[in-house]
Short mmCIF file of C-alpha atoms in Angstrom, two decimals:
data_model
loop_
_atom_site.label_atom_id
_atom_site.label_comp_id
_atom_site.label_asym_id
_atom_site.label_seq_id
_atom_site.Cartn_x
_atom_site.Cartn_y
_atom_site.Cartn_z
CA UNK A 113 -25.24 -18.75 -22.49
CA UNK A 114 -25.43 -15.28 -21.02
CA UNK A 115 -28.76 -14.36 -22.39
CA UNK A 116 -30.42 -18.42 -21.16
CA UNK A 117 -29.08 -18.10 -17.68
CA UNK A 118 -30.95 -14.15 -17.79
CA UNK A 119 -33.86 -15.36 -18.68
CA UNK A 120 -33.42 -18.42 -15.74
CA UNK A 121 -33.03 -15.73 -12.81
CA UNK A 122 -35.95 -13.90 -14.03
CA UNK A 123 -38.18 -17.55 -14.00
CA UNK A 124 -36.84 -17.66 -10.71
CA UNK A 125 -37.46 -14.37 -9.59
CA UNK A 126 -41.30 -15.17 -10.22
CA UNK A 127 -41.45 -18.57 -9.01
CA UNK A 128 -40.62 -16.54 -5.40
CA UNK A 129 -42.03 -13.61 -5.47
CA UNK A 130 -45.01 -13.48 -7.90
CA UNK A 131 -45.51 -12.01 -11.52
CA UNK A 132 -45.30 -8.32 -9.69
CA UNK A 133 -41.52 -8.90 -9.52
CA UNK A 134 -40.88 -9.05 -12.52
CA UNK A 135 -43.03 -6.29 -14.09
CA UNK A 136 -40.57 -3.52 -15.51
CA UNK A 137 -41.93 -0.47 -16.21
CA UNK A 138 -39.37 1.69 -16.16
CA UNK A 139 -37.17 -0.09 -19.38
CA UNK A 140 -40.33 -1.28 -21.36
CA UNK A 141 -39.46 -5.01 -21.48
CA UNK A 142 -42.11 -6.44 -19.03
CA UNK A 143 -45.78 -6.00 -19.84
CA UNK A 144 -45.68 -3.96 -23.51
CA UNK A 145 -47.07 -0.45 -23.42
CA UNK A 146 -51.06 -0.46 -23.86
CA UNK A 147 -52.80 2.53 -22.79
CA UNK A 148 -55.07 3.32 -20.20
CA UNK A 149 -58.33 3.53 -22.50
CA UNK A 150 -57.50 -0.17 -23.60
CA UNK A 151 -59.14 -3.30 -22.39
CA UNK A 152 -55.66 -5.59 -21.78
CA UNK A 153 -55.53 -8.75 -23.75
CA UNK A 154 -56.86 -11.54 -22.17
CA UNK A 155 -58.71 -10.43 -20.00
CA UNK A 156 -62.73 -11.99 -19.20
CA UNK A 157 -65.33 -9.46 -20.27
CA UNK A 158 -66.79 -8.12 -16.77
CA UNK A 159 -69.96 -8.65 -15.79
CA UNK A 160 -72.23 -5.45 -13.89
CA UNK A 161 -75.43 -6.01 -12.01
CA UNK A 162 -77.68 -4.89 -13.94
CA UNK A 163 -79.87 -1.49 -13.25
CA UNK A 164 -83.84 -2.02 -13.89
CA UNK A 165 -84.79 1.37 -13.22
CA UNK A 166 -86.88 2.38 -10.11
CA UNK A 167 -87.75 -1.47 -9.33
CA UNK A 168 -83.95 -2.46 -6.96
CA UNK A 169 -85.31 1.02 -4.99
CA UNK A 170 -88.97 -0.19 -4.29
CA UNK A 171 -90.01 -2.17 -0.78
CA UNK A 172 -92.41 -4.03 -1.42
CA UNK A 173 -94.87 -4.98 1.31
CA UNK A 174 -97.86 -7.62 1.36
CA UNK A 175 -100.21 -8.65 4.37
CA UNK A 176 -101.05 -11.67 4.75
CA UNK A 177 -104.68 -13.44 5.88
CA UNK A 178 -103.25 -14.38 9.62
CA UNK A 179 -102.42 -10.41 9.71
CA UNK A 180 -98.37 -11.24 9.27
CA UNK A 181 -96.78 -8.47 7.13
CA UNK A 182 -93.76 -9.75 4.38
CA UNK A 183 -91.34 -6.53 3.49
CA UNK A 184 -88.66 -6.78 0.75
CA UNK A 185 -86.23 -5.35 -0.80
CA UNK A 186 -83.71 -7.10 -3.62
CA UNK A 187 -80.14 -6.39 -3.61
CA UNK A 188 -77.85 -7.12 -5.67
CA UNK A 189 -75.40 -10.00 -4.30
CA UNK A 190 -75.19 -13.56 -3.40
CA UNK A 191 -76.13 -12.88 -0.15
CA UNK A 192 -79.17 -11.71 2.32
CA UNK A 193 -80.68 -10.32 5.50
CA UNK A 194 -83.91 -12.22 5.99
CA UNK A 195 -85.22 -11.53 10.13
CA UNK A 196 -88.80 -11.48 12.18
CA UNK A 197 -88.93 -8.10 14.23
CA UNK A 198 -91.94 -8.05 16.53
CA UNK A 199 -93.65 -5.00 18.26
CA UNK A 200 -92.13 -6.27 22.43
CA UNK A 201 -89.96 -5.04 24.53
CA UNK A 202 -89.68 -3.57 27.95
CA UNK A 203 -91.95 -0.86 27.51
CA UNK A 204 -94.31 -3.85 27.90
CA UNK A 205 -93.02 -5.56 31.23
CA UNK A 206 -95.44 -2.89 33.14
CA UNK A 207 -97.66 -6.18 33.87
CA UNK A 208 -94.84 -8.48 34.07
CA UNK A 209 -91.62 -8.85 35.85
CA UNK A 210 -88.41 -6.43 33.92
CA UNK A 211 -86.34 -8.66 31.88
CA UNK A 212 -88.54 -11.20 29.98
CA UNK A 213 -87.53 -9.53 27.40
CA UNK A 214 -83.62 -9.48 28.65
CA UNK A 215 -84.36 -13.62 28.88
CA UNK A 216 -85.62 -13.53 25.77
CA UNK A 217 -82.91 -12.10 23.70
CA UNK A 218 -80.39 -14.77 24.99
CA UNK A 219 -83.12 -17.48 24.41
CA UNK A 220 -83.33 -16.60 21.40
CA UNK A 221 -81.93 -19.67 18.72
CA UNK A 222 -81.44 -22.31 22.11
CA UNK A 223 -83.52 -25.38 21.48
CA UNK A 224 -86.67 -25.86 19.10
CA UNK A 225 -89.23 -28.14 18.50
CA UNK A 226 -86.66 -29.42 15.60
CA UNK A 227 -83.58 -28.39 16.36
CA UNK A 228 -82.10 -30.19 19.70
CA UNK A 229 -79.82 -27.33 20.53
CA UNK A 230 -78.17 -24.05 19.54
CA UNK A 231 -74.86 -25.80 18.35
CA UNK A 232 -77.69 -28.20 15.00
CA UNK A 233 -78.85 -24.53 14.22
CA UNK A 234 -75.31 -22.79 14.01
CA UNK A 235 -74.39 -26.44 11.80
CA UNK A 236 -77.81 -26.10 9.82
CA UNK A 237 -76.93 -22.06 9.21
CA UNK A 238 -72.81 -22.95 8.54
CA UNK A 239 -74.24 -24.57 5.47
CA UNK A 240 -75.05 -21.85 3.12
CA UNK A 241 -72.98 -19.20 5.47
CA UNK A 242 -75.03 -18.47 7.45
CA UNK A 243 -74.71 -16.28 11.07
CA UNK A 244 -77.59 -15.63 13.15
CA UNK A 245 -78.69 -12.90 16.23
CA UNK A 246 -81.29 -11.46 18.56
CA UNK A 247 -81.11 -7.91 19.48
CA UNK A 248 -84.28 -5.74 21.77
CA UNK A 249 -84.56 -2.87 22.38
CA UNK A 250 -87.29 -0.82 24.26
CA UNK A 251 -90.07 -1.33 21.73
CA UNK A 252 -89.15 -3.71 19.02
CA UNK A 253 -87.38 -7.11 19.37
CA UNK A 254 -85.52 -7.97 16.22
CA UNK A 255 -84.97 -12.24 14.97
CA UNK A 256 -82.27 -12.06 12.17
CA UNK A 257 -80.61 -14.30 9.92
CA UNK A 258 -77.35 -13.57 7.16
CA UNK A 259 -77.34 -16.22 4.62
CA UNK A 260 -76.97 -17.11 1.12
CA UNK A 261 -79.52 -16.35 -1.38
CA UNK A 262 -80.12 -20.04 -2.44
CA UNK A 263 -81.04 -20.83 1.69
CA UNK A 264 -83.91 -18.69 1.35
CA UNK A 265 -86.78 -21.57 2.14
CA UNK A 266 -84.09 -22.95 5.14
CA UNK A 267 -83.51 -19.53 7.06
CA UNK A 268 -87.57 -19.08 6.70
CA UNK A 269 -88.06 -22.13 8.14
CA UNK A 270 -85.40 -21.11 10.80
CA UNK A 271 -86.77 -17.91 11.72
CA UNK A 272 -90.21 -19.86 12.22
CA UNK A 273 -89.04 -22.00 14.59
CA UNK A 274 -86.98 -19.74 16.25
CA UNK A 275 -89.77 -17.45 17.00
CA UNK A 276 -92.60 -19.53 17.24
CA UNK A 277 -91.41 -23.04 18.26
CA UNK A 278 -88.93 -21.92 20.98
CA UNK A 279 -89.20 -25.01 23.59
CA UNK A 280 -87.69 -23.33 26.81
CA UNK A 281 -85.39 -25.90 28.56
CA UNK A 282 -85.11 -25.41 32.65
CA UNK A 283 -81.15 -25.83 31.45
CA UNK A 284 -81.46 -23.20 28.81
CA UNK A 285 -82.87 -21.10 31.48
CA UNK A 286 -80.69 -21.45 34.22
CA UNK A 287 -78.01 -20.82 32.41
CA UNK A 288 -79.71 -17.74 30.51
CA UNK A 289 -79.98 -16.70 34.95
CA UNK A 290 -76.24 -16.67 34.60
CA UNK A 291 -75.21 -14.71 31.55
CA UNK A 292 -77.96 -12.12 32.64
CA UNK A 293 -76.30 -11.84 36.29
CA UNK A 294 -72.94 -11.69 34.31
CA UNK A 295 -74.38 -9.05 31.92
CA UNK A 296 -75.36 -6.70 35.21
CA UNK A 297 -71.62 -7.20 36.83
CA UNK A 298 -69.89 -6.16 33.61
CA UNK A 299 -72.99 -3.07 33.33
CA UNK A 300 -71.47 -1.93 36.82
CA UNK A 301 -67.79 -2.21 36.40
CA UNK A 302 -66.95 -1.65 31.88
CA UNK A 303 -65.64 1.77 31.95
CA UNK A 304 -67.85 2.87 29.28
CA UNK A 305 -70.83 4.17 31.65
CA UNK A 306 -72.68 5.92 28.40
CA UNK A 307 -75.46 2.17 28.45
CA UNK A 308 -75.99 2.79 32.41
CA UNK A 309 -76.57 6.16 32.09
CA UNK A 310 -78.98 5.81 28.95
CA UNK A 311 -80.90 3.28 31.32
CA UNK A 312 -81.00 6.24 34.29
CA UNK A 313 -82.37 9.03 31.79
CA UNK A 314 -84.71 6.86 30.42
CA UNK A 315 -85.83 5.87 34.19
CA UNK A 316 -85.75 9.97 35.08
CA UNK A 317 -87.68 11.21 32.17
CA UNK A 318 -90.55 8.55 31.82
CA UNK A 319 -90.66 7.28 35.60
CA UNK A 320 -92.45 3.96 35.68
CA UNK A 321 -93.73 3.94 32.18
CA UNK A 322 -93.26 2.70 29.51
CA UNK A 323 -89.85 3.34 28.54
CA UNK A 324 -88.65 4.07 31.34
CA UNK A 325 -88.99 0.53 32.88
CA UNK A 326 -85.36 -1.53 32.98
CA UNK A 327 -84.20 -2.83 29.82
CA UNK A 328 -82.15 -5.21 31.41
CA UNK A 329 -83.14 -6.98 33.84
CA UNK A 330 -83.09 -5.74 37.57
CA UNK A 331 -81.02 -8.06 39.47
CA UNK A 332 -84.09 -9.21 41.54
CA UNK A 333 -86.35 -10.07 38.98
CA UNK A 334 -83.51 -12.54 38.21
CA UNK A 335 -85.04 -15.12 40.37
CA UNK A 336 -88.85 -14.62 39.31
CA UNK A 337 -88.61 -15.25 35.61
CA UNK A 338 -89.24 -18.89 34.46
CA UNK A 339 -91.06 -20.95 31.54
CA UNK A 340 -94.57 -20.14 32.73
CA UNK A 341 -93.62 -16.14 32.56
CA UNK A 342 -92.16 -16.11 29.77
CA UNK A 343 -95.15 -17.84 27.44
CA UNK A 344 -97.94 -16.02 29.27
CA UNK A 345 -95.48 -13.28 27.88
CA UNK A 346 -94.81 -15.14 24.36
CA UNK A 347 -98.50 -15.86 24.30
CA UNK A 348 -99.73 -12.08 24.19
CA UNK A 349 -97.20 -10.01 22.40
CA UNK A 350 -95.97 -13.34 20.07
CA UNK A 351 -98.79 -13.37 17.67
CA UNK A 352 -99.25 -12.26 13.62
CA UNK A 353 -100.32 -9.26 14.02
CA UNK A 354 -97.50 -7.76 15.72
CA UNK A 355 -94.90 -8.94 13.21
CA UNK A 356 -93.07 -7.89 10.30
CA UNK A 357 -90.95 -10.92 8.03
CA UNK A 358 -88.27 -8.26 6.11
CA UNK A 359 -86.21 -9.51 3.65
CA UNK A 360 -83.24 -7.26 2.08
CA UNK A 361 -81.40 -9.38 -1.36
CA UNK A 362 -84.43 -11.59 -1.80
CA UNK A 363 -86.89 -11.79 -4.21
CA UNK A 364 -90.02 -10.28 -2.72
CA UNK A 365 -92.71 -13.48 -3.97
CA UNK A 366 -90.01 -15.64 -4.01
CA UNK A 367 -90.47 -14.39 0.22
CA UNK A 368 -93.91 -14.71 0.24
CA UNK A 369 -93.66 -18.10 -1.01
CA UNK A 370 -92.09 -18.69 1.77
CA UNK A 371 -93.48 -17.05 4.54
CA UNK A 372 -97.26 -18.85 3.35
CA UNK A 373 -95.29 -22.18 4.06
CA UNK A 374 -94.27 -21.64 7.06
CA UNK A 375 -95.52 -18.47 9.18
CA UNK A 376 -99.28 -19.30 8.02
CA UNK A 377 -101.56 -20.96 10.20
CA UNK A 378 -98.54 -22.56 12.89
CA UNK A 379 -99.61 -23.15 16.47
CA UNK A 380 -97.06 -21.95 18.55
CA UNK A 381 -95.51 -23.87 21.64
CA UNK A 382 -97.41 -21.25 23.66
CA UNK A 383 -101.04 -22.13 21.97
CA UNK A 384 -102.73 -19.25 20.14
CA UNK A 385 -101.53 -16.12 20.64
CA UNK A 386 -104.63 -13.62 20.56
CA UNK A 387 -102.82 -10.38 21.21
CA UNK A 388 -105.90 -9.36 23.56
CA UNK A 389 -103.90 -8.47 26.46
CA UNK A 390 -101.44 -5.68 25.36
CA UNK A 391 -100.23 -3.39 26.92
CA UNK A 392 -101.79 0.31 25.19
CA UNK A 393 -100.02 3.27 27.59
CA UNK A 394 -98.56 5.68 25.95
CA UNK A 395 -95.49 7.32 27.06
CA UNK A 396 -95.82 9.78 30.33
CA UNK A 397 -93.01 12.06 30.28
CA UNK A 398 -92.06 13.23 33.93
CA UNK A 399 -88.65 14.78 34.29
CA UNK A 400 -86.48 14.16 37.15
CA UNK A 401 -83.26 13.08 38.54
CA UNK A 402 -81.59 10.04 38.59
CA UNK A 403 -77.85 9.82 40.52
CA UNK A 404 -75.47 7.14 41.94
CA UNK A 405 -72.72 8.12 43.62
CA UNK A 406 -70.11 5.43 42.35
CA UNK A 407 -66.35 5.89 42.67
CA UNK A 408 -64.82 6.19 39.53
CA UNK A 409 -60.94 6.31 40.15
CA UNK A 410 -60.22 2.41 39.38
CA UNK A 411 -62.35 1.81 36.61
CA UNK A 412 -59.71 0.62 34.61
CA UNK A 413 -56.17 -0.32 35.70
CA UNK A 414 -53.36 -0.24 33.53
CA UNK A 415 -50.05 1.41 32.19
CA UNK A 416 -52.16 4.31 30.89
CA UNK A 417 -56.00 4.58 32.85
CA UNK A 418 -58.51 6.64 32.52
CA UNK A 419 -58.69 9.39 34.51
CA UNK A 420 -61.64 9.50 37.51
CA UNK A 421 -64.43 11.28 35.79
CA UNK A 422 -68.16 12.29 36.53
CA UNK A 423 -70.14 11.84 33.86
CA UNK A 424 -73.97 14.26 33.45
CA UNK A 425 -76.36 13.31 30.72
CA UNK A 426 -79.23 16.18 30.50
CA UNK A 427 -82.03 15.55 28.17
CA UNK A 428 -85.47 17.43 27.36
CA UNK A 429 -88.48 15.78 25.51
CA UNK A 430 -88.42 15.85 22.16
CA UNK A 431 -91.47 14.14 19.43
CA UNK A 432 -92.50 10.65 18.08
CA UNK A 433 -90.91 9.38 15.22
CA UNK A 434 -94.53 10.04 13.57
CA UNK A 435 -94.29 13.17 14.09
CA UNK A 436 -93.95 15.50 11.05
CA UNK A 437 -90.80 17.92 13.51
CA UNK A 438 -89.07 14.72 13.91
CA UNK A 439 -86.58 15.51 10.79
CA UNK A 440 -86.16 19.11 12.43
CA UNK A 441 -85.38 17.46 15.67
CA UNK A 442 -82.55 15.22 13.99
CA UNK A 443 -81.24 18.11 12.24
CA UNK A 444 -81.15 20.05 15.90
CA UNK A 445 -79.40 16.96 17.34
CA UNK A 446 -76.66 16.58 14.26
CA UNK A 447 -75.66 21.11 15.38
CA UNK A 448 -75.92 20.03 18.83
CA UNK A 449 -72.97 17.55 18.26
CA UNK A 450 -74.72 14.13 17.10
CA UNK A 451 -74.11 11.23 14.57
CA UNK A 452 -73.72 7.85 14.14
CA UNK A 453 -77.21 5.21 12.87
CA UNK A 454 -80.44 6.69 11.57
CA UNK A 455 -83.99 5.15 10.96
CA UNK A 456 -86.95 6.77 10.18
CA UNK A 457 -89.13 4.44 12.32
CA UNK A 458 -87.40 4.00 15.08
CA UNK A 459 -84.32 5.24 17.78
CA UNK A 460 -81.55 7.93 16.72
CA UNK A 461 -78.27 7.21 18.54
CA UNK A 462 -75.52 9.37 18.19
CA UNK A 463 -71.88 9.36 18.44
CA UNK A 464 -69.69 11.79 17.87
CA UNK A 465 -68.44 14.69 20.15
CA UNK A 466 -69.30 17.65 17.39
CA UNK A 467 -70.17 19.73 20.01
CA UNK A 468 -66.54 21.04 21.23
CA UNK A 469 -65.95 22.27 17.87
CA UNK A 470 -68.63 24.87 19.18
CA UNK A 471 -66.95 25.45 21.80
CA UNK A 472 -64.56 28.06 21.73
CA UNK A 473 -60.87 26.86 20.99
CA UNK A 474 -58.84 25.20 24.76
CA UNK A 475 -61.65 27.44 26.82
CA UNK A 476 -62.97 23.67 28.12
CA UNK A 477 -60.14 21.52 27.41
CA UNK A 478 -60.52 19.80 31.11
CA UNK A 479 -63.79 18.86 29.23
CA UNK A 480 -63.16 15.02 28.56
CA UNK A 481 -66.57 14.36 26.00
CA UNK A 482 -70.10 16.08 25.02
CA UNK A 483 -72.04 13.85 23.18
CA UNK A 484 -75.74 14.68 21.64
CA UNK A 485 -77.70 11.91 21.62
CA UNK A 486 -81.70 11.92 20.45
CA UNK A 487 -83.86 8.72 21.13
CA UNK A 488 -87.43 8.32 19.26
CA UNK A 489 -90.71 5.98 19.66
CA UNK A 490 -93.63 6.13 19.04
CA UNK A 491 -95.18 8.25 20.90
CA UNK A 492 -92.31 10.24 22.74
CA UNK A 493 -88.35 11.32 22.16
CA UNK A 494 -85.78 12.13 24.12
CA UNK A 495 -82.63 14.57 23.58
CA UNK A 496 -79.83 14.15 26.17
CA UNK A 497 -76.04 15.58 26.39
CA UNK A 498 -73.89 13.07 27.27
CA UNK A 499 -70.63 15.00 28.95
CA UNK A 500 -67.80 13.43 31.34
CA UNK A 501 -65.27 15.81 33.40
CA UNK A 502 -63.10 16.22 36.39
CA UNK A 503 -65.37 15.57 39.60
CA UNK A 504 -64.30 19.80 40.80
CA UNK A 505 -66.02 21.12 37.64
CA UNK A 506 -69.32 19.48 37.64
CA UNK A 507 -71.09 22.76 38.15
CA UNK A 508 -68.89 24.37 35.23
CA UNK A 509 -69.70 21.64 32.78
CA UNK A 510 -73.79 21.16 33.45
CA UNK A 511 -73.37 25.29 32.56
CA UNK A 512 -72.47 24.63 29.32
CA UNK A 513 -74.87 22.08 28.57
CA UNK A 514 -77.20 24.65 29.93
CA UNK A 515 -76.05 27.27 27.66
CA UNK A 516 -75.85 25.11 24.54
CA UNK A 517 -79.97 23.34 25.54
CA UNK A 518 -80.33 27.32 25.30
CA UNK A 519 -78.18 29.02 22.69
CA UNK A 520 -80.29 26.43 19.82
CA UNK A 521 -83.36 28.59 20.32
CA UNK A 522 -82.02 31.82 19.10
CA UNK A 523 -80.50 32.80 15.18
CA UNK A 524 -79.11 29.82 13.64
CA UNK A 525 -76.36 30.78 11.30
CA UNK A 526 -77.58 29.10 7.93
CA UNK A 527 -73.81 27.32 7.24
CA UNK A 528 -74.30 26.19 10.74
CA UNK A 529 -78.06 24.66 9.56
CA UNK A 530 -76.42 23.14 5.97
CA UNK A 531 -73.09 21.44 7.55
CA UNK A 532 -76.03 19.74 9.90
CA UNK A 533 -78.33 18.83 7.00
CA UNK A 534 -75.51 17.70 4.83
CA UNK A 535 -74.19 15.56 7.53
CA UNK A 536 -77.41 14.03 8.04
CA UNK A 537 -77.93 13.28 4.97
CA UNK A 538 -74.44 11.46 4.07
CA UNK A 539 -74.58 9.57 8.04
CA UNK A 540 -78.16 8.86 6.35
CA UNK A 541 -76.33 7.23 2.72
CA UNK A 542 -73.59 5.81 4.31
CA UNK A 543 -75.22 3.59 6.79
CA UNK A 544 -77.84 2.64 4.03
CA UNK A 545 -74.75 0.61 1.78
CA UNK A 546 -75.09 -1.77 4.79
CA UNK A 547 -77.42 -4.98 3.91
CA UNK A 548 -77.91 -5.55 7.98
CA UNK A 549 -78.35 -1.64 8.40
CA UNK A 550 -81.31 -1.65 5.43
CA UNK A 551 -82.96 -4.52 6.90
CA UNK A 552 -83.56 -3.36 9.44
CA UNK A 553 -84.69 0.10 8.55
CA UNK A 554 -87.33 -1.91 6.21
CA UNK A 555 -88.60 -3.81 9.52
CA UNK A 556 -89.05 -1.15 11.72
CA UNK A 557 -90.52 1.46 10.00
CA UNK A 558 -93.12 -1.18 8.05
CA UNK A 559 -93.48 -2.36 11.61
CA UNK A 560 -94.35 1.00 12.82
CA UNK A 561 -95.32 2.86 9.99
CA UNK A 562 -96.83 0.27 7.70
CA UNK A 563 -94.74 1.63 4.99
CA UNK A 564 -91.69 2.69 4.13
CA UNK A 565 -90.22 5.92 3.20
CA UNK A 566 -86.46 5.74 0.75
CA UNK A 567 -83.79 7.58 1.46
CA UNK A 568 -85.01 9.96 -1.97
CA UNK A 569 -87.74 11.07 0.60
CA UNK A 570 -85.65 11.81 4.01
CA UNK A 571 -83.35 13.73 2.13
CA UNK A 572 -85.96 15.91 0.46
CA UNK A 573 -87.67 16.60 3.77
CA UNK A 574 -84.08 17.52 5.56
CA UNK A 575 -83.08 19.38 3.30
CA UNK A 576 -86.79 21.27 3.56
CA UNK A 577 -85.95 22.21 6.98
CA UNK A 578 -85.39 25.90 8.08
CA UNK A 579 -83.57 28.10 10.53
CA UNK A 580 -87.20 29.23 11.30
CA UNK A 581 -88.38 25.02 12.27
CA UNK A 582 -85.27 25.23 14.27
CA UNK A 583 -86.02 27.60 16.56
CA UNK A 584 -89.78 26.27 16.97
CA UNK A 585 -88.11 22.91 17.87
CA UNK A 586 -86.26 23.72 20.48
CA UNK A 587 -88.79 26.52 22.50
CA UNK A 588 -91.19 23.52 22.17
CA UNK A 589 -88.37 21.35 23.44
CA UNK A 590 -87.03 24.19 26.46
CA UNK A 591 -90.52 23.73 27.81
CA UNK A 592 -90.76 20.58 28.94
CA UNK A 593 -89.05 19.72 32.40
CA UNK A 594 -85.84 18.90 31.91
CA UNK A 595 -84.20 14.98 32.93
CA UNK A 596 -80.91 14.13 34.33
CA UNK A 597 -78.25 11.22 35.55
CA UNK A 598 -75.47 11.62 37.03
CA UNK A 599 -72.58 8.82 37.74
CA UNK A 600 -69.47 9.73 39.84
CA UNK A 601 -68.54 12.20 42.45
CA UNK A 602 -71.07 14.41 42.80
CA UNK A 603 -70.50 16.84 45.99
CA UNK A 604 -70.25 19.74 43.03
CA UNK A 605 -73.37 18.95 41.38
CA UNK A 606 -76.10 21.63 40.82
CA UNK A 607 -79.40 20.86 42.22
CA UNK A 608 -82.35 20.00 40.00
CA UNK A 609 -84.22 23.02 40.61
CA UNK A 610 -80.69 24.95 39.22
CA UNK A 611 -80.34 22.81 36.55
CA UNK A 612 -84.15 23.48 35.92
CA UNK A 613 -83.80 27.00 36.21
CA UNK A 614 -81.00 27.63 34.08
CA UNK A 615 -82.81 25.66 31.24
CA UNK A 616 -85.67 28.42 31.53
CA UNK A 617 -83.25 31.42 31.50
CA UNK A 618 -82.05 33.64 28.92
CA UNK A 619 -78.23 32.69 28.83
CA UNK A 620 -78.75 29.34 30.82
CA UNK A 621 -76.74 30.39 33.60
CA UNK A 622 -77.19 28.49 36.71
CA UNK A 623 -77.97 30.99 39.81
CA UNK A 624 -75.30 32.07 42.23
CA UNK A 625 -74.93 30.11 44.77
CA UNK A 626 -72.47 31.51 47.67
CA UNK A 627 -70.57 30.16 50.36
CA UNK A 628 -69.09 30.99 53.85
CA UNK A 629 -66.56 28.37 54.09
CA UNK A 630 -65.36 25.94 51.13
#
C-alpha cells in the first residue's frame, strides 16, 4: 500500500512539474545509468545538413538579356532572403531635389499594380512567414524579403511589382511627407547624435557633390517632391542594368527562372527606362568644417539624464572599396577603435570604442566616447573619429584625436597589428553567419564589381597586411585636408586652421594659444 502511494505521488509530481522533476540522478532510481558515448534508447536518428564540397560556398551569377544580374548563394534552412538592389541613392540627386531616395524608402512596398495597399502585400507575405524592408544609403537602394523557400515564386513576383510597378498615389505621398517631417524632427531631438554627425561630416568632406549631398530630405524640399519628380528619377536610375536580384538560401536555377518570369520584359509604371541621363560624377573630396551651435544640456530628461556633451568628428580621405588599399585601411580602422559590420563591397560602419584602451589608464577618463568609423564608396572613402566630452574640455579632446592620427604614422607594434587583423577577421566571419548579412554582402559586391570575393579570400588579404602597409596608407591619408563636424557648445573648439596644422605636425599637438583674459 505504501509503495502504491509513493508511486502515485511520483506520477502526481510528473503531471504537475514535468518529467525533469521526476529525475533522480543521485539515487539512480530515475533514468538508467547510460554512458554519454551511448545514444539514448528511443531517440530518433539525427539528420544533419549535407556538405557538398565547395558548392555551398559558391556565389553563382547570371546576367539576363536585359542586363539584370541574378546572384545567389545556397544556404541550409527553410527560409531564404531575396531582394533587389538598385544602383541609386542620394549621391545621384544633383539634378533633382535632395531627398528623393529618402521618399522612395518610405514609399516602398506600398500599393502597386497588383496589390491595392501595403496591407495586401503584408498579408501575402504572411502566408509564407515573410517580412519585407527597404533601406537606402548614399549609393544603393535595397528592397528585401525574408520568407519560406517554397514561396520564392510569390516573393520574386511581389518584388518585381514593388520595384517596377509602384502606384505612388497622392495620399501615399502626403503620408510620406508627414513621416519625413517627423523623422527630421526626431533626428534633431534624439540623444544619440551619430546620424546627424555622419550627415555633417559627409557634407564637410564632399561639399555639395555626390556622397556629400544630404541623405535625409531637407525640410525645404519636402513639398517639392511629387509623383512627377519621383517618376523622372525612377525612369533614369531604375533600369535593369543598374539592378541585381540577389538571393540567399535558394537554388540558383530556380531564382533565375523566377527572374526571367517576372523581371524580364516587364514595362515599368513610368515607361521604358533608358538610363541615359545617369549622373556619372566622381566624388570630389574638399575637406572643411561644418559646425552647429546647439544647447545639449536637456537632450535626455529623466532619472539618469545624459550629461551635457559636445560632439566632434574629424575625418580624413581614404580610398575606394575597389582600391587595393581598402583592406589595409580596414585594418587601420580596427587599430584606431573600429568594430561592428564589414562588407567587402560597401561601407564599413564601426561602433566599438577600443581607442580608449590605447589611451593611458584614467588619464582621459573625462572622455565620454571615442569611436572610429570608415565609410568607403566606389570612388572615395572617409575614415573619421567621433569623440564626446564636456564642453570645457573640447580643445583637449580635439588634440587627443589629432595625436592618435599622427601616432598611427609611426612604427606599428606587431602584437597590436595582429590583434587588429584577428578582430577584423572575427568580425567578418561573425557577421556572415547571418542570412540577411550574406544577402546584403552578395548583392552589394555584385552590384559594384560584378563578382563576389569569398570570406576566405578576404581573410587571406587581411593576413597579408604588414606594418609597412599601415604606415603607407596612414601617410597617404594624412596628406588630405581634414573634414570636421562639431555639434553642441563650441566655445572651446579650436579653429579649422589649428586642427589642420596639428594634423600636419610631427606630434599632432595643436598650436598654443595665449589669452590675456579668461
